[in-house]
Amino acid sequence: MAGDFYSSEGDAVLREAGLRVTRQRQAIVRVLFEAEDHPDAEQVLVRARDKDASVSQATAYRTLGALADKGLLHRHMFDGGVTRFELATRPHHDHLIDVESGEVMEFVSDEIECLQRRIAAEYGYDIVAHRLELYCKKRRS
Amino acid sequence: MAGDFYSSEGDAVLREAGLRVTRQRQAIVRVLFEAEDHPDAEQVLVRARDKDASVSQATAYRTLGALADKGLLHRHMFDGGVTRFELATRPHHDHLIDVESGEVMEFVSDEIECLQRRIAAEYGYDIVAHRLELYCKKRRS
DNA sequence: TTTAGTGCAAACCTTTTGCATGGCT
DNA sequence: AGCCATGCAAAAGGTTTGCACTAAA
């Protein structure tokens, strides 16, 4: 049931990207739909192999790259070193990272979005994309 | 004259980091003081060799890494793939990147800084660091 | 003199790619 | 059938590290 749902959703994403629907890609996209975190390629690979053991590293990277290039997936590099992925179908948000636990939270601020556009405009620019990350420590008071 | 100035400033930075003052490191730090852009390790290396041909790749990476770890240098990963450096002694600012020319501009917005702190506080957090990058295209109107 | 820094080259790690085979459409 | 996708393994690109030697303190 849940599997069917994700599977169909996933197939749609793949077709939208102009990619053929293969077992391996279905496994990868399902992992992305089920992910509640921001997995990197290695984690996606491991989880996808749980669904279909035949998924190779090359296919994981190629599929993630293709989906990201088509704009269906967002790439993040929170720490540096590893690229993390997130479905672009999710509503826009920025990230708050707990530097002690590594937990990543999401937030939205229309005020900040608005200020960003104003700043870009002052320089004569239009924003194509932006990245806002807050690295934080839990307040102990 | 200018050389002496930068040299002294550089020596101070190195001592502050608890590092020994060597010719190679002096060359590297001077490059950072003179840089008006956000060079990556490779660029720092090339420019440093211009001042002292004996600077090796290993020393460039080791020195940049040590200074960054000590907080005297900021690391950026604007595009993904390459780490770029910037002296931390410079006043705080965020970045606006022209995606067509690659040019990096700097800006400050007290309003945004303030909103960020407020958002973190809502989650019970204090901001340790943040990253705000606006990827933009020149407005053609 | 002691201890940290250096260059060189090899090792690392994540990501990409060439190639022959396999499988959507 | 045709063309795209796959797995494997090798390559690439940036960064790190082991080691014997050199130089700052």
mmCIF file of C-alpha atoms (C1' of nucleotides) in Angstrom:
data_model
loop_
_atom_site.group_PDB
_atom_site.id
_atom_site.type_symbol
_atom_site.label_atom_id
_atom_site.label_comp_id
_atom_site.label_asym_id
_atom_site.label_seq_id
_atom_site.Cartn_x
_atom_site.Cartn_y
_atom_site.Cartn_z
ATOM 1 C CA MET A 1 0.000 0.000 0.000
ATOM 2 C CA ALA A 2 2.540 2.517 1.120
ATOM 3 C CA GLY A 3 4.911 0.818 -1.247
ATOM 4 C CA ASP A 4 2.511 1.228 -4.149
ATOM 5 C CA PHE A 5 2.036 4.857 -3.342
ATOM 6 C CA TYR A 6 5.702 5.694 -3.200
ATOM 7 C CA SER A 7 6.395 3.544 -6.203
ATOM 8 C CA SER A 8 3.906 5.452 -8.380
ATOM 9 C CA GLU A 9 5.109 8.776 -7.090
ATOM 10 C CA GLY A 10 8.633 7.711 -7.788
ATOM 11 C CA ASP A 11 7.850 6.543 -11.306
ATOM 12 C CA ALA A 12 6.267 9.913 -11.989
ATOM 13 C CA VAL A 13 9.396 11.693 -10.808
ATOM 14 C CA LEU A 14 11.567 9.546 -13.039
ATOM 15 C CA ARG A 15 9.365 10.095 -16.109
ATOM 16 C CA GLU A 16 9.272 13.793 -15.379
ATOM 17 C CA ALA A 17 13.051 13.767 -15.507
ATOM 18 C CA GLY A 18 12.910 11.999 -18.858
ATOM 19 C CA LEU A 19 14.533 8.909 -17.378
ATOM 20 C CA ARG A 20 13.587 5.297 -17.988
ATOM 21 C CA VAL A 21 11.924 3.544 -15.106
ATOM 22 C CA THR A 22 14.205 0.792 -13.880
ATOM 23 C CA ARG A 23 14.099 -1.316 -10.714
ATOM 24 C CA GLN A 24 17.263 0.343 -9.472
ATOM 25 C CA ARG A 25 15.974 3.840 -9.978
ATOM 26 C CA GLN A 26 12.653 2.963 -8.375
ATOM 27 C CA ALA A 27 14.516 1.799 -5.306
ATOM 28 C CA ILE A 28 16.571 4.986 -5.182
ATOM 29 C CA VAL A 29 13.618 7.314 -5.589
ATOM 30 C CA ARG A 30 11.625 5.429 -2.998
ATOM 31 C CA VAL A 31 14.462 5.945 -0.565
ATOM 32 C CA LEU A 32 14.237 9.666 -1.219
ATOM 33 C CA PHE A 33 10.484 9.716 -0.638
ATOM 34 C CA GLU A 34 10.834 7.808 2.591
ATOM 35 C CA ALA A 35 13.816 9.791 3.892
ATOM 36 C CA GLU A 36 13.087 12.033 6.829
ATOM 37 C CA ASP A 37 16.684 13.233 6.951
ATOM 38 C CA HIS A 38 19.104 14.529 4.312
ATOM 39 C CA PRO A 39 21.038 11.448 3.195
ATOM 40 C CA ASP A 40 24.245 11.510 1.187
ATOM 41 C CA ALA A 41 24.911 9.299 -1.829
ATOM 42 C CA GLU A 42 26.413 6.538 0.286
ATOM 43 C CA GLN A 43 23.398 6.416 2.585
ATOM 44 C CA VAL A 44 20.997 6.448 -0.335
ATOM 45 C CA LEU A 45 22.940 3.569 -1.850
ATOM 46 C CA VAL A 46 22.787 1.467 1.307
ATOM 47 C CA ARG A 47 19.074 2.078 1.794
ATOM 48 C CA ALA A 48 18.302 1.452 -1.870
ATOM 49 C CA ARG A 49 20.158 -1.875 -1.743
ATOM 50 C CA ASP A 50 17.840 -2.822 1.076
ATOM 51 C CA LYS A 51 15.029 -2.670 -1.454
ATOM 52 C CA ASP A 52 16.966 -3.961 -4.437
ATOM 53 C CA ALA A 53 20.366 -5.501 -3.836
ATOM 54 C CA SER A 54 21.410 -4.954 -7.439
ATOM 55 C CA VAL A 55 21.766 -1.179 -7.120
ATOM 56 C CA SER A 56 25.352 -0.207 -7.788
ATOM 57 C CA GLN A 57 27.278 2.807 -6.583
ATOM 58 C CA ALA A 58 27.569 4.096 -10.144
ATOM 59 C CA THR A 59 23.811 3.959 -10.652
ATOM 60 C CA ALA A 60 23.161 5.682 -7.353
ATOM 61 C CA TYR A 61 25.451 8.559 -8.275
ATOM 62 C CA ARG A 62 24.173 8.716 -11.848
ATOM 63 C CA THR A 63 20.527 8.749 -10.809
ATOM 64 C CA LEU A 64 20.996 11.284 -8.034
ATOM 65 C CA GLY A 65 22.997 13.469 -10.365
ATOM 66 C CA ALA A 66 20.424 13.261 -13.163
ATOM 67 C CA LEU A 67 17.525 14.103 -10.849
ATOM 68 C CA ALA A 68 19.444 16.991 -9.314
ATOM 69 C CA ASP A 69 20.411 18.346 -12.740
ATOM 70 C CA LYS A 70 16.777 18.220 -13.784
ATOM 71 C CA GLY A 71 15.866 20.170 -10.665
ATOM 72 C CA LEU A 72 13.832 17.384 -9.080
ATOM 73 C CA LEU A 73 16.315 16.975 -6.273
ATOM 74 C CA HIS A 74 18.250 19.513 -4.222
ATOM 75 C CA ARG A 75 21.919 19.099 -3.369
ATOM 76 C CA HIS A 76 23.212 20.358 -0.021
ATOM 77 C CA MET A 77 26.723 20.518 1.362
ATOM 78 C CA PHE A 78 26.089 21.370 4.988
ATOM 79 C CA ASP A 79 29.446 20.484 6.435
ATOM 80 C CA GLY A 80 31.712 20.174 3.469
ATOM 81 C CA GLY A 81 32.974 17.011 1.886
ATOM 82 C CA VAL A 82 29.721 15.204 1.309
ATOM 83 C CA THR A 83 26.745 16.103 -0.856
ATOM 84 C CA ARG A 84 23.363 15.447 0.730
ATOM 85 C CA PHE A 85 20.093 15.118 -1.165
ATOM 86 C CA GLU A 86 16.491 16.136 -0.654
ATOM 87 C CA LEU A 87 13.448 15.879 -2.937
ATOM 88 C CA ALA A 88 12.664 19.212 -4.577
ATOM 89 C CA THR A 89 8.930 18.458 -4.419
ATOM 90 C CA ARG A 90 9.002 19.486 -0.787
ATOM 91 C CA PRO A 91 8.040 23.085 -0.057
ATOM 92 C CA HIS A 92 10.854 25.617 0.187
ATOM 93 C CA HIS A 93 12.653 25.918 3.495
ATOM 94 C CA ASP A 94 16.037 26.743 4.992
ATOM 95 C CA HIS A 95 18.068 24.688 7.454
ATOM 96 C CA LEU A 96 19.054 24.929 11.085
ATOM 97 C CA ILE A 97 21.812 22.495 11.955
ATOM 98 C CA ASP A 98 22.500 21.385 15.531
ATOM 99 C CA VAL A 99 26.297 21.301 15.497
ATOM 100 C CA GLU A 100 26.396 19.034 18.531
ATOM 101 C CA SER A 101 24.000 16.315 17.387
ATOM 102 C CA GLY A 102 24.188 16.853 13.646
ATOM 103 C CA GLU A 103 20.389 17.032 13.535
ATOM 104 C CA VAL A 104 19.012 19.136 10.693
ATOM 105 C CA MET A 105 15.800 21.104 11.208
ATOM 106 C CA GLU A 106 13.842 23.029 8.631
ATOM 107 C CA PHE A 107 12.310 26.466 8.882
ATOM 108 C CA VAL A 108 10.755 29.145 6.702
ATOM 109 C CA SER A 109 10.814 32.901 7.163
ATOM 110 C CA ASP A 110 8.933 35.019 4.706
ATOM 111 C CA GLU A 111 10.586 38.091 6.176
ATOM 112 C CA ILE A 112 14.040 36.769 5.411
ATOM 113 C CA GLU A 113 12.986 35.689 1.932
ATOM 114 C CA CYS A 114 11.694 39.169 1.329
ATOM 115 C CA LEU A 115 14.813 40.882 2.653
ATOM 116 C CA GLN A 116 16.986 38.692 0.467
ATOM 117 C CA ARG A 117 15.112 39.768 -2.644
ATOM 118 C CA ARG A 118 15.439 43.391 -1.611
ATOM 119 C CA ILE A 119 19.180 43.093 -1.100
ATOM 120 C CA ALA A 120 19.686 41.390 -4.445
ATOM 121 C CA ALA A 121 17.597 44.095 -6.090
ATOM 122 C CA GLU A 122 19.807 46.787 -4.577
ATOM 123 C CA TYR A 123 22.712 45.272 -6.466
ATOM 124 C CA GLY A 124 20.608 45.001 -9.636
ATOM 125 C CA TYR A 125 20.185 41.258 -9.361
ATOM 126 C CA ASP A 126 17.409 38.660 -9.315
ATOM 127 C CA ILE A 127 17.823 35.672 -7.047
ATOM 128 C CA VAL A 128 18.139 32.368 -8.871
ATOM 129 C CA ALA A 129 18.703 30.302 -5.741
ATOM 130 C CA HIS A 130 19.860 30.853 -2.223
ATOM 131 C CA ARG A 131 21.244 28.970 0.693
ATOM 132 C CA LEU A 132 20.681 29.881 4.310
ATOM 133 C CA GLU A 133 22.020 27.635 7.020
ATOM 134 C CA LEU A 134 22.141 28.349 10.729
ATOM 135 C CA TYR A 135 24.687 26.328 12.661
ATOM 136 C CA CYS A 136 23.517 26.307 16.265
ATOM 137 C CA LYS A 137 23.993 24.991 19.759
ATOM 138 C CA LYS A 138 21.118 24.222 22.083
ATOM 139 C CA ARG A 139 20.633 27.147 24.437
ATOM 140 C CA ARG A 140 21.455 26.152 28.001
ATOM 141 C CA SER A 141 19.915 28.687 30.363
ATOM 142 C CA MET B 1 56.731 48.973 2.973
ATOM 143 C CA ALA B 2 53.503 47.320 2.091
ATOM 144 C CA GLY B 3 55.420 44.090 2.314
ATOM 145 C CA ASP B 4 56.571 44.868 5.835
ATOM 146 C CA PHE B 5 53.075 45.760 6.866
ATOM 147 C CA TYR B 6 51.525 42.597 5.577
ATOM 148 C CA SER B 7 54.409 40.580 6.826
ATOM 149 C CA SER B 8 53.983 41.807 10.400
ATOM 150 C CA GLU B 9 50.245 41.393 10.260
ATOM 151 C CA GLY B 10 50.764 37.925 8.928
ATOM 152 C CA ASP B 11 53.283 37.003 11.600
ATOM 153 C CA ALA B 12 50.799 38.107 14.225
ATOM 154 C CA VAL B 13 48.132 35.877 12.736
ATOM 155 C CA LEU B 14 50.497 32.927 12.736
ATOM 156 C CA ARG B 15 51.573 33.485 16.339
ATOM 157 C CA GLU B 16 47.959 33.911 17.356
ATOM 158 C CA ALA B 17 47.309 30.491 15.901
ATOM 159 C CA GLY B 18 50.175 29.079 17.920
ATOM 160 C CA LEU B 19 52.133 28.311 14.771
ATOM 161 C CA ARG B 20 55.807 28.884 14.120
ATOM 162 C CA VAL B 21 56.615 31.695 11.745
ATOM 163 C CA THR B 22 58.247 30.187 8.656
ATOM 164 C CA ARG B 23 58.999 31.706 5.278
ATOM 165 C CA GLN B 24 56.421 29.491 3.637
ATOM 166 C CA ARG B 25 53.695 30.426 6.043
ATOM 167 C CA GLN B 26 54.530 34.097 5.772
ATOM 168 C CA ALA B 27 54.077 33.840 2.015
ATOM 169 C CA ILE B 28 50.736 32.064 2.419
ATOM 170 C CA VAL B 29 49.349 34.523 4.933
ATOM 171 C CA ARG B 30 50.463 37.479 2.869
ATOM 172 C CA VAL B 31 48.544 36.048 -0.052
ATOM 173 C CA LEU B 32 45.459 35.969 2.133
ATOM 174 C CA PHE B 33 45.928 39.569 3.241
ATOM 175 C CA GLU B 34 46.383 40.743 -0.323
ATOM 176 C CA ALA B 35 43.521 38.678 -1.767
ATOM 177 C CA GLU B 36 40.521 40.644 -2.900
ATOM 178 C CA ASP B 37 38.693 37.531 -3.984
ATOM 179 C CA HIS B 38 38.011 34.180 -2.306
ATOM 180 C CA PRO B 39 40.856 31.947 -3.485
ATOM 181 C CA ASP B 40 40.928 28.178 -3.150
ATOM 182 C CA ALA B 41 43.942 26.205 -1.900
ATOM 183 C CA GLU B 42 45.348 25.805 -5.396
ATOM 184 C CA GLN B 43 45.179 29.535 -6.073
ATOM 185 C CA VAL B 44 46.723 30.351 -2.706
ATOM 186 C CA LEU B 45 49.531 27.930 -3.505
ATOM 187 C CA VAL B 46 50.288 29.485 -6.887
ATOM 188 C CA ARG B 47 50.269 33.020 -5.490
ATOM 189 C CA ALA B 48 52.361 32.026 -2.482
ATOM 190 C CA ARG B 49 54.966 30.423 -4.746
ATOM 191 C CA ASP B 50 55.222 33.779 -6.445
ATOM 192 C CA LYS B 51 56.564 35.123 -3.182
ATOM 193 C CA ASP B 52 58.491 32.034 -2.121
ATOM 194 C CA ALA B 53 59.010 29.283 -4.649
ATOM 195 C CA SER B 54 59.655 26.708 -1.966
ATOM 196 C CA VAL B 55 56.040 26.555 -0.757
ATOM 197 C CA SER B 56 54.698 23.059 -1.298
ATOM 198 C CA GLN B 57 51.128 21.914 -1.794
ATOM 199 C CA ALA B 58 51.252 20.037 1.502
ATOM 200 C CA THR B 59 52.298 23.129 3.412
ATOM 201 C CA ALA B 60 49.632 25.234 1.731
ATOM 202 C CA TYR B 61 46.900 22.783 2.752
ATOM 203 C CA ARG B 62 48.353 22.278 6.216
ATOM 204 C CA THR B 63 48.662 25.994 6.913
ATOM 205 C CA LEU B 64 45.225 26.860 5.533
ATOM 206 C CA GLY B 65 43.706 24.015 7.500
ATOM 207 C CA ALA B 66 45.442 25.014 10.734
ATOM 208 C CA LEU B 67 44.391 28.654 10.441
ATOM 209 C CA ALA B 68 40.821 27.677 9.636
ATOM 210 C CA ASP B 69 40.687 25.231 12.541
ATOM 211 C CA LYS B 70 41.903 27.993 14.833
ATOM 212 C CA GLY B 71 39.150 30.247 13.525
ATOM 213 C CA LEU B 72 41.484 32.763 11.923
ATOM 214 C CA LEU B 73 40.337 31.843 8.438
ATOM 215 C CA HIS B 74 36.877 31.090 7.064
ATOM 216 C CA ARG B 75 36.206 28.222 4.703
ATOM 217 C CA HIS B 76 33.550 28.592 2.001
ATOM 218 C CA MET B 77 32.161 26.097 -0.468
ATOM 219 C CA PHE B 78 30.147 28.321 -2.791
ATOM 220 C CA ASP B 79 29.720 25.947 -5.648
ATOM 221 C CA GLY B 80 30.634 22.609 -4.227
ATOM 222 C CA GLY B 81 33.824 20.739 -4.810
ATOM 223 C CA VAL B 82 36.369 23.378 -3.890
ATOM 224 C CA THR B 83 37.003 25.046 -0.555
ATOM 225 C CA ARG B 84 37.685 28.764 -0.751
ATOM 226 C CA PHE B 85 39.349 30.808 1.982
ATOM 227 C CA GLU B 86 38.955 34.255 3.471
ATOM 228 C CA LEU B 87 40.642 35.925 6.466
ATOM 229 C CA ALA B 88 38.402 35.900 9.510
ATOM 230 C CA THR B 89 39.768 39.269 10.593
ATOM 231 C CA ARG B 90 37.548 40.909 8.009
ATOM 232 C CA PRO B 91 34.197 42.192 9.301
ATOM 233 C CA HIS B 92 31.257 39.827 9.036
ATOM 234 C CA HIS B 93 29.345 39.715 5.755
ATOM 235 C CA ASP B 94 27.354 37.369 3.576
ATOM 236 C CA HIS B 95 27.826 36.624 -0.112
ATOM 237 C CA LEU B 96 25.994 37.360 -3.328
ATOM 238 C CA ILE B 97 27.271 35.228 -6.189
ATOM 239 C CA ASP B 98 26.725 36.189 -9.828
ATOM 240 C CA VAL B 99 26.034 32.771 -11.356
ATOM 241 C CA GLU B 100 26.859 34.021 -14.837
ATOM 242 C CA SER B 101 30.241 35.605 -14.158
ATOM 243 C CA GLY B 102 31.183 33.780 -10.976
ATOM 244 C CA GLU B 103 31.861 37.126 -9.295
ATOM 245 C CA VAL B 104 31.371 37.115 -5.527
ATOM 246 C CA MET B 105 30.068 40.263 -3.821
ATOM 247 C CA GLU B 106 29.751 40.896 -0.113
ATOM 248 C CA PHE B 107 26.885 42.440 1.781
ATOM 249 C CA VAL B 108 25.644 42.906 5.312
ATOM 250 C CA SER B 109 22.092 43.111 6.561
ATOM 251 C CA ASP B 110 21.522 43.757 10.215
ATOM 252 C CA GLU B 111 17.850 42.986 9.715
ATOM 253 C CA ILE B 112 18.610 39.515 8.411
ATOM 254 C CA GLU B 113 21.182 38.898 11.152
ATOM 255 C CA CYS B 114 18.554 39.845 13.702
ATOM 256 C CA LEU B 115 15.853 37.666 12.160
ATOM 257 C CA GLN B 116 18.227 34.714 12.107
ATOM 258 C CA ARG B 117 18.887 35.033 15.813
ATOM 259 C CA ARG B 118 15.169 35.274 16.468
ATOM 260 C CA ILE B 119 14.451 32.128 14.480
ATOM 261 C CA ALA B 120 17.179 30.160 16.228
ATOM 262 C CA ALA B 121 15.840 31.355 19.559
ATOM 263 C CA GLU B 122 12.372 30.069 18.662
ATOM 264 C CA TYR B 123 13.862 26.619 18.401
ATOM 265 C CA GLY B 124 15.779 27.097 21.640
ATOM 266 C CA TYR B 125 19.129 27.552 19.934
ATOM 267 C CA ASP B 126 22.008 30.026 19.834
ATOM 268 C CA ILE B 127 23.718 30.598 16.499
ATOM 269 C CA VAL B 128 27.323 29.468 16.388
ATOM 270 C CA ALA B 129 27.822 30.305 12.733
ATOM 271 C CA HIS B 130 25.718 30.824 9.672
ATOM 272 C CA ARG B 131 25.965 30.855 5.946
ATOM 273 C CA LEU B 132 23.846 32.978 3.662
ATOM 274 C CA GLU B 133 24.541 32.936 -0.041
ATOM 275 C CA LEU B 134 22.416 34.490 -2.750
ATOM 276 C CA TYR B 135 22.955 33.023 -6.212
ATOM 277 C CA CYS B 136 21.801 35.677 -8.654
ATOM 278 C CA LYS B 137 21.528 36.794 -12.245
ATOM 279 C CA LYS B 138 21.911 40.375 -13.340
ATOM 280 C CA ARG B 139 18.464 41.894 -13.771
ATOM 281 C CA ARG B 140 17.817 42.771 -17.410
ATOM 282 C CA SER B 141 14.982 45.248 -17.569
ATOM 283 C "C1'" DT C 1 68.875 21.101 21.424
ATOM 284 C "C1'" DT C 2 64.269 20.307 21.151
ATOM 285 C "C1'" DT C 3 60.207 20.228 18.737
ATOM 286 C "C1'" DA C 4 57.531 21.629 15.050
ATOM 287 C "C1'" DG C 5 57.464 22.379 10.004
ATOM 288 C "C1'" DT C 6 58.749 21.018 5.254
ATOM 289 C "C1'" DG C 7 58.782 18.619 0.620
ATOM 290 C "C1'" DC C 8 57.843 14.593 -1.710
ATOM 291 C "C1'" DA C 9 55.075 11.045 -2.949
ATOM 292 C "C1'" DA C 10 51.782 7.855 -1.791
ATOM 293 C "C1'" DA C 11 47.276 7.313 0.227
ATOM 294 C "C1'" DC C 12 42.436 8.749 0.768
ATOM 295 C "C1'" DC C 13 37.725 9.687 -0.215
ATOM 296 C "C1'" DT C 14 34.032 11.084 -2.793
ATOM 297 C "C1'" DT C 15 32.461 11.307 -7.325
ATOM 298 C "C1'" DT C 16 32.904 10.403 -12.353
ATOM 299 C "C1'" DT C 17 33.666 7.674 -16.429
ATOM 300 C "C1'" DG C 18 34.825 3.884 -20.114
ATOM 301 C "C1'" DC C 19 33.263 -0.255 -21.606
ATOM 302 C "C1'" DA C 20 30.797 -4.450 -22.519
ATOM 303 C "C1'" DT C 21 26.430 -6.328 -21.078
ATOM 304 C "C1'" DG C 22 21.585 -6.063 -19.945
ATOM 305 C "C1'" DG C 23 16.822 -4.295 -20.136
ATOM 306 C "C1'" DC C 24 13.080 -0.436 -20.857
ATOM 307 C "C1'" DT C 25 9.948 1.136 -24.493
ATOM 308 C "C1'" DA D 1 15.085 -3.533 -32.399
ATOM 309 C "C1'" DG D 2 17.053 0.450 -30.719
ATOM 310 C "C1'" DC D 3 18.858 3.042 -27.391
ATOM 311 C "C1'" DC D 4 19.338 3.980 -22.763
ATOM 312 C "C1'" DA D 5 20.863 2.066 -18.256
ATOM 313 C "C1'" DT D 6 23.666 -1.050 -15.522
ATOM 314 C "C1'" DG D 7 27.726 -3.058 -13.031
ATOM 315 C "C1'" DC D 8 32.397 -3.266 -12.624
ATOM 316 C "C1'" DA D 9 36.577 -1.368 -12.136
ATOM 317 C "C1'" DA D 10 39.600 2.173 -13.239
ATOM 318 C "C1'" DA D 11 40.242 7.213 -13.216
ATOM 319 C "C1'" DA D 12 39.754 11.722 -11.583
ATOM 320 C "C1'" DG D 13 39.982 15.656 -8.514
ATOM 321 C "C1'" DG D 14 40.652 17.650 -4.143
ATOM 322 C "C1'" DT D 15 42.724 16.934 0.254
ATOM 323 C "C1'" DT D 16 45.391 14.350 3.744
ATOM 324 C "C1'" DT D 17 49.265 11.785 5.559
ATOM 325 C "C1'" DG D 18 53.834 9.017 6.466
ATOM 326 C "C1'" DC D 19 58.464 9.714 6.425
ATOM 327 C "C1'" DA D 20 63.073 11.463 6.572
ATOM 328 C "C1'" DC D 21 65.020 15.928 6.535
ATOM 329 C "C1'" DT D 22 65.266 20.967 7.919
ATOM 330 C "C1'" DA D 23 64.758 24.946 10.642
ATOM 331 C "C1'" DA D 24 62.316 27.844 14.242
ATOM 332 C "C1'" DA D 25 62.525 28.698 19.135
#
